[in-house]
Amino acid sequence: MRSLRPEHGDVVVAAATLTSDAEVDALVGALGAERRFLVRLEADPDTLRDRILAREPSGWSGLPALVSALPSLAAGIAGLGGVDLVVRTDERRAEDVAREVRLSAGL
């Protein structure tokens, strides 16, 4: 059975909505990462709202709370320390964002 811990030279990508430096530290610790490259993705509030509404089921009971929490989530994310790269994602394809991250991280 293969270990879930990365081998030397492996790259592990973890995506999470982190709103505090403590959450970043907890994720990095859980991954057992020797090195990290922290990327903050940004988009206009309207874009974020539209993406959430398109992604989540319309009948989901948590949807109104998630949409109303967007300003506080965005503020927490914007305040993270140790961010290596900030990428605007408005009107960009996921492939283009991923390419920018890979190039910036030297991968």
mmCIF file of N, CA and C in Angstrom:
data_model
loop_
_atom_site.group_PDB
_atom_site.id
_atom_site.type_symbol
_atom_site.label_atom_id
_atom_site.label_comp_id
_atom_site.label_asym_id
_atom_site.label_seq_id
_atom_site.Cartn_x
_atom_site.Cartn_y
_atom_site.Cartn_z
ATOM 1 N N MET A 1 0.849 -1.181 0.000
ATOM 2 C CA MET A 1 0.000 0.000 0.000
ATOM 3 C C MET A 1 0.889 1.237 0.000
ATOM 4 N N ARG A 2 0.596 2.166 -0.849
ATOM 5 C CA ARG A 2 1.378 3.401 -0.967
ATOM 6 C C ARG A 2 0.965 4.383 0.133
ATOM 7 N N SER A 3 1.961 5.007 0.710
ATOM 8 C CA SER A 3 1.711 6.018 1.745
ATOM 9 C C SER A 3 1.066 7.248 1.117
ATOM 10 N N LEU A 4 0.217 7.902 1.885
ATOM 11 C CA LEU A 4 -0.386 9.151 1.410
ATOM 12 C C LEU A 4 0.554 10.336 1.577
ATOM 13 N N ARG A 5 1.641 10.145 2.323
ATOM 14 C CA ARG A 5 2.613 11.221 2.497
ATOM 15 C C ARG A 5 3.450 11.314 1.236
ATOM 16 N N PRO A 6 3.703 12.524 0.753
ATOM 17 C CA PRO A 6 4.458 12.665 -0.496
ATOM 18 C C PRO A 6 5.891 12.187 -0.355
ATOM 19 N N GLU A 7 6.397 11.603 -1.419
ATOM 20 C CA GLU A 7 7.800 11.207 -1.491
ATOM 21 C C GLU A 7 8.616 12.430 -1.861
ATOM 22 N N HIS A 8 9.927 12.336 -1.664
ATOM 23 C CA HIS A 8 10.813 13.443 -2.026
ATOM 24 C C HIS A 8 10.610 13.779 -3.501
ATOM 25 N N GLY A 9 10.393 15.024 -3.795
ATOM 26 C CA GLY A 9 10.218 15.474 -5.168
ATOM 27 C C GLY A 9 8.776 15.503 -5.640
ATOM 28 N N ASP A 10 7.882 14.859 -4.900
ATOM 29 C CA ASP A 10 6.468 14.900 -5.274
ATOM 30 C C ASP A 10 5.894 16.279 -4.982
ATOM 31 N N VAL A 11 4.878 16.627 -5.737
ATOM 32 C CA VAL A 11 4.157 17.871 -5.510
ATOM 33 C C VAL A 11 2.733 17.521 -5.127
ATOM 34 N N VAL A 12 2.279 18.085 -4.029
ATOM 35 C CA VAL A 12 0.912 17.891 -3.581
ATOM 36 C C VAL A 12 0.216 19.247 -3.646
ATOM 37 N N VAL A 13 -0.918 19.278 -4.293
ATOM 38 C CA VAL A 13 -1.704 20.506 -4.364
ATOM 39 C C VAL A 13 -2.918 20.322 -3.470
ATOM 40 N N ALA A 14 -3.085 21.242 -2.533
ATOM 41 C CA ALA A 14 -4.237 21.205 -1.636
ATOM 42 C C ALA A 14 -5.002 22.507 -1.827
ATOM 43 N N ALA A 15 -6.280 22.403 -2.066
ATOM 44 C CA ALA A 15 -7.122 23.580 -2.220
ATOM 45 C C ALA A 15 -8.042 23.686 -1.023
ATOM 46 N N ALA A 16 -8.059 24.858 -0.418
ATOM 47 C CA ALA A 16 -8.898 25.065 0.757
ATOM 48 C C ALA A 16 -9.213 26.547 0.881
ATOM 49 N N THR A 17 -10.336 26.849 1.498
ATOM 50 C CA THR A 17 -10.666 28.228 1.820
ATOM 51 C C THR A 17 -10.123 28.501 3.207
ATOM 52 N N LEU A 18 -8.997 29.183 3.254
ATOM 53 C CA LEU A 18 -8.315 29.474 4.515
ATOM 54 C C LEU A 18 -8.487 30.950 4.826
ATOM 55 N N THR A 19 -8.917 31.256 6.045
ATOM 56 C CA THR A 19 -9.188 32.657 6.382
ATOM 57 C C THR A 19 -8.325 33.172 7.525
ATOM 58 N N SER A 20 -7.355 32.361 7.956
ATOM 59 C CA SER A 20 -6.448 32.829 9.009
ATOM 60 C C SER A 20 -5.099 32.153 8.850
ATOM 61 N N ASP A 21 -4.070 32.787 9.395
ATOM 62 C CA ASP A 21 -2.732 32.203 9.354
ATOM 63 C C ASP A 21 -2.694 30.883 10.120
ATOM 64 N N ALA A 22 -3.486 30.766 11.185
ATOM 65 C CA ALA A 22 -3.551 29.514 11.943
ATOM 66 C C ALA A 22 -4.087 28.380 11.070
ATOM 67 N N GLU A 23 -5.052 28.668 10.227
ATOM 68 C CA GLU A 23 -5.583 27.645 9.318
ATOM 69 C C GLU A 23 -4.529 27.241 8.288
ATOM 70 N N VAL A 24 -3.752 28.197 7.805
ATOM 71 C CA VAL A 24 -2.666 27.874 6.874
ATOM 72 C C VAL A 24 -1.673 26.948 7.562
ATOM 73 N N ASP A 25 -1.257 27.312 8.777
ATOM 74 C CA ASP A 25 -0.301 26.497 9.523
ATOM 75 C C ASP A 25 -0.841 25.085 9.764
ATOM 76 N N ALA A 26 -2.114 24.976 10.088
ATOM 77 C CA ALA A 26 -2.724 23.669 10.343
ATOM 78 C C ALA A 26 -2.725 22.814 9.079
ATOM 79 N N LEU A 27 -3.041 23.413 7.926
ATOM 80 C CA LEU A 27 -3.057 22.657 6.675
ATOM 81 C C LEU A 27 -1.651 22.202 6.300
ATOM 82 N N VAL A 28 -0.686 23.106 6.384
ATOM 83 C CA VAL A 28 0.697 22.747 6.056
ATOM 84 C C VAL A 28 1.190 21.648 6.997
ATOM 85 N N GLY A 29 0.853 21.767 8.278
ATOM 86 C CA GLY A 29 1.231 20.734 9.239
ATOM 87 C C GLY A 29 0.583 19.398 8.934
ATOM 88 N N ALA A 30 -0.680 19.414 8.568
ATOM 89 C CA ALA A 30 -1.390 18.170 8.257
ATOM 90 C C ALA A 30 -0.806 17.488 7.026
ATOM 91 N N LEU A 31 -0.336 18.290 6.083
ATOM 92 C CA LEU A 31 0.258 17.720 4.873
ATOM 93 C C LEU A 31 1.674 17.226 5.115
ATOM 94 N N GLY A 32 2.309 17.705 6.186
ATOM 95 C CA GLY A 32 3.693 17.328 6.446
ATOM 96 C C GLY A 32 4.633 17.905 5.409
ATOM 97 N N ALA A 33 4.278 19.053 4.882
ATOM 98 C CA ALA A 33 5.053 19.659 3.792
ATOM 99 C C ALA A 33 6.376 20.232 4.292
ATOM 100 N N GLU A 34 7.426 19.944 3.547
ATOM 101 C CA GLU A 34 8.723 20.545 3.838
ATOM 102 C C GLU A 34 8.781 21.974 3.303
ATOM 103 N N ARG A 35 8.074 22.201 2.253
ATOM 104 C CA ARG A 35 8.059 23.498 1.581
ATOM 105 C C ARG A 35 6.631 23.758 1.124
ATOM 106 N N ARG A 36 6.267 25.013 1.083
ATOM 107 C CA ARG A 36 4.926 25.341 0.596
ATOM 108 C C ARG A 36 4.997 26.556 -0.307
ATOM 109 N N PHE A 37 4.014 26.664 -1.183
ATOM 110 C CA PHE A 37 3.851 27.809 -2.069
ATOM 111 C C PHE A 37 2.389 28.192 -1.960
ATOM 112 N N LEU A 38 2.115 29.265 -1.242
ATOM 113 C CA LEU A 38 0.741 29.658 -0.939
ATOM 114 C C LEU A 38 0.226 30.631 -1.995
ATOM 115 N N VAL A 39 -0.879 30.255 -2.619
ATOM 116 C CA VAL A 39 -1.491 31.056 -3.676
ATOM 117 C C VAL A 39 -2.839 31.549 -3.186
ATOM 118 N N ARG A 40 -3.078 32.843 -3.333
ATOM 119 C CA ARG A 40 -4.394 33.413 -3.011
ATOM 120 C C ARG A 40 -5.083 33.750 -4.325
ATOM 121 N N LEU A 41 -6.245 33.150 -4.541
ATOM 122 C CA LEU A 41 -7.041 33.438 -5.729
ATOM 123 C C LEU A 41 -8.021 34.548 -5.393
ATOM 124 N N GLU A 42 -8.129 35.515 -6.286
ATOM 125 C CA GLU A 42 -9.023 36.652 -6.068
ATOM 126 C C GLU A 42 -9.986 36.812 -7.237
ATOM 127 N N ALA A 43 -11.160 37.302 -6.931
ATOM 128 C CA ALA A 43 -12.152 37.655 -7.946
ATOM 129 C C ALA A 43 -13.067 38.709 -7.341
ATOM 130 N N ASP A 44 -13.717 39.459 -8.209
ATOM 131 C CA ASP A 44 -14.663 40.467 -7.739
ATOM 132 C C ASP A 44 -15.795 39.796 -6.970
ATOM 133 N N PRO A 45 -16.373 40.500 -5.981
ATOM 134 C CA PRO A 45 -17.463 39.904 -5.190
ATOM 135 C C PRO A 45 -18.619 39.373 -6.041
ATOM 136 N N ASP A 46 -18.989 40.093 -7.095
ATOM 137 C CA ASP A 46 -20.083 39.620 -7.956
ATOM 138 C C ASP A 46 -19.716 38.314 -8.646
ATOM 139 N N THR A 47 -18.465 38.196 -9.074
ATOM 140 C CA THR A 47 -18.000 36.967 -9.709
ATOM 141 C C THR A 47 -18.053 35.816 -8.723
ATOM 142 N N LEU A 48 -17.596 36.060 -7.496
ATOM 143 C CA LEU A 48 -17.630 35.004 -6.471
ATOM 144 C C LEU A 48 -19.063 34.556 -6.204
ATOM 145 N N ARG A 49 -19.962 35.523 -6.049
ATOM 146 C CA ARG A 49 -21.364 35.189 -5.796
ATOM 147 C C ARG A 49 -21.936 34.359 -6.949
ATOM 148 N N ASP A 50 -21.664 34.792 -8.177
ATOM 149 C CA ASP A 50 -22.182 34.070 -9.345
ATOM 150 C C ASP A 50 -21.626 32.650 -9.412
ATOM 151 N N ARG A 51 -20.344 32.488 -9.082
ATOM 152 C CA ARG A 51 -19.737 31.151 -9.105
ATOM 153 C C ARG A 51 -20.373 30.246 -8.057
ATOM 154 N N ILE A 52 -20.587 30.771 -6.877
ATOM 155 C CA ILE A 52 -21.210 29.978 -5.809
ATOM 156 C C ILE A 52 -22.627 29.588 -6.196
ATOM 157 N N LEU A 53 -23.395 30.536 -6.719
ATOM 158 C CA LEU A 53 -24.772 30.244 -7.105
ATOM 159 C C LEU A 53 -24.834 29.223 -8.229
ATOM 160 N N ALA A 54 -23.860 29.237 -9.127
ATOM 161 C CA ALA A 54 -23.829 28.265 -10.224
ATOM 162 C C ALA A 54 -23.376 26.887 -9.744
ATOM 163 N N ARG A 55 -22.529 26.852 -8.720
ATOM 164 C CA ARG A 55 -21.931 25.597 -8.263
ATOM 165 C C ARG A 55 -22.811 24.848 -7.259
ATOM 166 N N GLU A 56 -23.415 25.570 -6.329
ATOM 167 C CA GLU A 56 -24.154 24.928 -5.238
ATOM 168 C C GLU A 56 -25.607 24.676 -5.626
ATOM 169 N N PRO A 57 -26.199 23.611 -5.109
ATOM 170 C CA PRO A 57 -27.610 23.339 -5.395
ATOM 171 C C PRO A 57 -28.491 24.488 -4.888
ATOM 172 N N SER A 58 -29.444 24.894 -5.696
ATOM 173 C CA SER A 58 -30.293 26.040 -5.337
ATOM 174 C C SER A 58 -31.108 25.787 -4.068
ATOM 175 N N GLY A 59 -31.407 24.552 -3.764
ATOM 176 C CA GLY A 59 -32.196 24.243 -2.572
ATOM 177 C C GLY A 59 -31.368 23.999 -1.322
ATOM 178 N N TRP A 60 -30.051 24.137 -1.423
ATOM 179 C CA TRP A 60 -29.187 23.881 -0.272
ATOM 180 C C TRP A 60 -29.468 24.907 0.817
ATOM 181 N N SER A 61 -29.717 24.439 2.022
ATOM 182 C CA SER A 61 -30.102 25.331 3.118
ATOM 183 C C SER A 61 -28.972 26.276 3.541
ATOM 184 N N GLY A 62 -27.719 25.931 3.276
ATOM 185 C CA GLY A 62 -26.596 26.780 3.669
ATOM 186 C C GLY A 62 -26.236 27.849 2.658
ATOM 187 N N LEU A 63 -26.900 27.841 1.497
ATOM 188 C CA LEU A 63 -26.553 28.777 0.427
ATOM 189 C C LEU A 63 -26.709 30.246 0.825
ATOM 190 N N PRO A 64 -27.828 30.664 1.411
ATOM 191 C CA PRO A 64 -27.953 32.078 1.796
ATOM 192 C C PRO A 64 -26.857 32.519 2.773
ATOM 193 N N ALA A 65 -26.517 31.663 3.738
ATOM 194 C CA ALA A 65 -25.485 32.017 4.711
ATOM 195 C C ALA A 65 -24.118 32.124 4.049
ATOM 196 N N LEU A 66 -23.824 31.226 3.119
ATOM 197 C CA LEU A 66 -22.541 31.275 2.415
ATOM 198 C C LEU A 66 -22.426 32.552 1.599
ATOM 199 N N VAL A 67 -23.465 32.886 0.868
ATOM 200 C CA VAL A 67 -23.442 34.106 0.051
ATOM 201 C C VAL A 67 -23.315 35.342 0.940
ATOM 202 N N SER A 68 -24.007 35.380 2.051
ATOM 203 C CA SER A 68 -23.917 36.558 2.924
ATOM 204 C C SER A 68 -22.575 36.633 3.649
ATOM 205 N N ALA A 69 -21.875 35.497 3.773
ATOM 206 C CA ALA A 69 -20.564 35.482 4.436
ATOM 207 C C ALA A 69 -19.427 35.885 3.505
ATOM 208 N N LEU A 70 -19.704 36.062 2.222
ATOM 209 C CA LEU A 70 -18.635 36.375 1.262
ATOM 210 C C LEU A 70 -17.763 37.559 1.671
ATOM 211 N N PRO A 71 -18.321 38.687 2.104
ATOM 212 C CA PRO A 71 -17.441 39.809 2.480
ATOM 213 C C PRO A 71 -16.476 39.472 3.613
ATOM 214 N N SER A 72 -16.943 38.756 4.634
ATOM 215 C CA SER A 72 -16.037 38.428 5.739
ATOM 216 C C SER A 72 -15.031 37.365 5.325
ATOM 217 N N LEU A 73 -15.436 36.404 4.502
ATOM 218 C CA LEU A 73 -14.490 35.414 3.992
ATOM 219 C C LEU A 73 -13.407 36.090 3.163
ATOM 220 N N ALA A 74 -13.821 36.996 2.281
ATOM 221 C CA ALA A 74 -12.860 37.702 1.421
ATOM 222 C C ALA A 74 -11.887 38.519 2.252
ATOM 223 N N ALA A 75 -12.371 39.161 3.294
ATOM 224 C CA ALA A 75 -11.494 39.961 4.158
ATOM 225 C C ALA A 75 -10.475 39.076 4.870
ATOM 226 N N GLY A 76 -10.896 37.942 5.373
ATOM 227 C CA GLY A 76 -9.972 37.028 6.032
ATOM 228 C C GLY A 76 -8.925 36.494 5.083
ATOM 229 N N ILE A 77 -9.350 36.120 3.896
ATOM 230 C CA ILE A 77 -8.423 35.596 2.897
ATOM 231 C C ILE A 77 -7.426 36.672 2.476
ATOM 232 N N ALA A 78 -7.901 37.893 2.292
ATOM 233 C CA ALA A 78 -7.021 38.992 1.883
ATOM 234 C C ALA A 78 -5.985 39.318 2.951
ATOM 235 N N GLY A 79 -6.274 38.992 4.205
ATOM 236 C CA GLY A 79 -5.367 39.302 5.298
ATOM 237 C C GLY A 79 -4.344 38.217 5.610
ATOM 238 N N LEU A 80 -4.339 37.134 4.837
ATOM 239 C CA LEU A 80 -3.382 36.060 5.098
ATOM 240 C C LEU A 80 -1.955 36.542 4.900
ATOM 241 N N GLY A 81 -1.078 36.126 5.791
ATOM 242 C CA GLY A 81 0.340 36.432 5.648
ATOM 243 C C GLY A 81 1.046 35.328 4.880
ATOM 244 N N GLY A 82 2.224 35.621 4.378
ATOM 245 C CA GLY A 82 3.040 34.602 3.730
ATOM 246 C C GLY A 82 2.524 34.111 2.407
ATOM 247 N N VAL A 83 1.713 34.914 1.742
ATOM 248 C CA VAL A 83 1.190 34.524 0.431
ATOM 249 C C VAL A 83 2.305 34.712 -0.594
ATOM 250 N N ASP A 84 2.572 33.663 -1.375
ATOM 251 C CA ASP A 84 3.629 33.711 -2.378
ATOM 252 C C ASP A 84 3.157 34.283 -3.709
ATOM 253 N N LEU A 85 1.876 34.149 -3.996
ATOM 254 C CA LEU A 85 1.355 34.595 -5.288
ATOM 255 C C LEU A 85 -0.122 34.934 -5.141
ATOM 256 N N VAL A 86 -0.527 36.051 -5.723
ATOM 257 C CA VAL A 86 -1.944 36.431 -5.784
ATOM 258 C C VAL A 86 -2.341 36.408 -7.260
ATOM 259 N N VAL A 87 -3.419 35.682 -7.556
ATOM 260 C CA VAL A 87 -3.865 35.522 -8.938
ATOM 261 C C VAL A 87 -5.309 35.968 -9.053
ATOM 262 N N ARG A 88 -5.569 36.916 -9.932
ATOM 263 C CA ARG A 88 -6.948 37.318 -10.251
ATOM 264 C C ARG A 88 -7.531 36.268 -11.182
ATOM 265 N N THR A 89 -8.752 35.853 -10.902
ATOM 266 C CA THR A 89 -9.368 34.793 -11.693
ATOM 267 C C THR A 89 -10.576 35.250 -12.490
ATOM 268 N N ASP A 90 -10.925 36.535 -12.375
ATOM 269 C CA ASP A 90 -12.072 37.041 -13.130
ATOM 270 C C ASP A 90 -11.871 36.771 -14.621
ATOM 271 N N GLU A 91 -12.892 36.216 -15.240
ATOM 272 C CA GLU A 91 -12.915 35.992 -16.683
ATOM 273 C C GLU A 91 -11.697 35.243 -17.198
ATOM 274 N N ARG A 92 -11.169 34.327 -16.377
ATOM 275 C CA ARG A 92 -10.032 33.508 -16.794
ATOM 276 C C ARG A 92 -10.404 32.044 -16.718
ATOM 277 N N ARG A 93 -9.863 31.272 -17.636
ATOM 278 C CA ARG A 93 -10.087 29.828 -17.620
ATOM 279 C C ARG A 93 -9.228 29.199 -16.527
ATOM 280 N N ALA A 94 -9.733 28.144 -15.923
ATOM 281 C CA ALA A 94 -8.995 27.444 -14.871
ATOM 282 C C ALA A 94 -7.628 26.996 -15.375
ATOM 283 N N GLU A 95 -7.544 26.561 -16.622
ATOM 284 C CA GLU A 95 -6.277 26.105 -17.193
ATOM 285 C C GLU A 95 -5.241 27.221 -17.207
ATOM 286 N N ASP A 96 -5.682 28.447 -17.508
ATOM 287 C CA ASP A 96 -4.760 29.583 -17.553
ATOM 288 C C ASP A 96 -4.281 29.957 -16.156
ATOM 289 N N VAL A 97 -5.179 29.886 -15.186
ATOM 290 C CA VAL A 97 -4.798 30.160 -13.796
ATOM 291 C C VAL A 97 -3.794 29.106 -13.330
ATOM 292 N N ALA A 98 -4.070 27.840 -13.625
ATOM 293 C CA ALA A 98 -3.169 26.757 -13.222
ATOM 294 C C ALA A 98 -1.790 26.932 -13.858
ATOM 295 N N ARG A 99 -1.749 27.332 -15.114
ATOM 296 C CA ARG A 99 -0.469 27.545 -15.796
ATOM 297 C C ARG A 99 0.318 28.660 -15.107
ATOM 298 N N GLU A 100 -0.348 29.750 -14.753
ATOM 299 C CA GLU A 100 0.326 30.846 -14.057
ATOM 300 C C GLU A 100 0.895 30.389 -12.720
ATOM 301 N N VAL A 101 0.126 29.599 -11.978
ATOM 302 C CA VAL A 101 0.590 29.091 -10.690
ATOM 303 C C VAL A 101 1.799 28.180 -10.883
ATOM 304 N N ARG A 102 1.704 27.249 -11.832
ATOM 305 C CA ARG A 102 2.825 26.334 -12.079
ATOM 306 C C ARG A 102 4.099 27.087 -12.436
ATOM 307 N N LEU A 103 3.995 28.052 -13.329
ATOM 308 C CA LEU A 103 5.175 28.818 -13.738
ATOM 309 C C LEU A 103 5.754 29.610 -12.579
ATOM 310 N N SER A 104 4.889 30.235 -11.807
ATOM 311 C CA SER A 104 5.358 31.040 -10.670
ATOM 312 C C SER A 104 6.004 30.186 -9.587
ATOM 313 N N ALA A 105 5.527 28.960 -9.434
ATOM 314 C CA ALA A 105 6.073 28.046 -8.423
ATOM 315 C C ALA A 105 7.302 27.307 -8.928
ATOM 316 N N GLY A 106 7.617 27.496 -10.191
ATOM 317 C CA GLY A 106 8.783 26.817 -10.766
ATOM 318 C C GLY A 106 8.554 25.350 -11.040
ATOM 319 N N LEU A 107 7.319 24.986 -11.364
ATOM 320 C CA LEU A 107 6.987 23.581 -11.633
ATOM 321 C C LEU A 107 6.863 23.311 -13.121
#
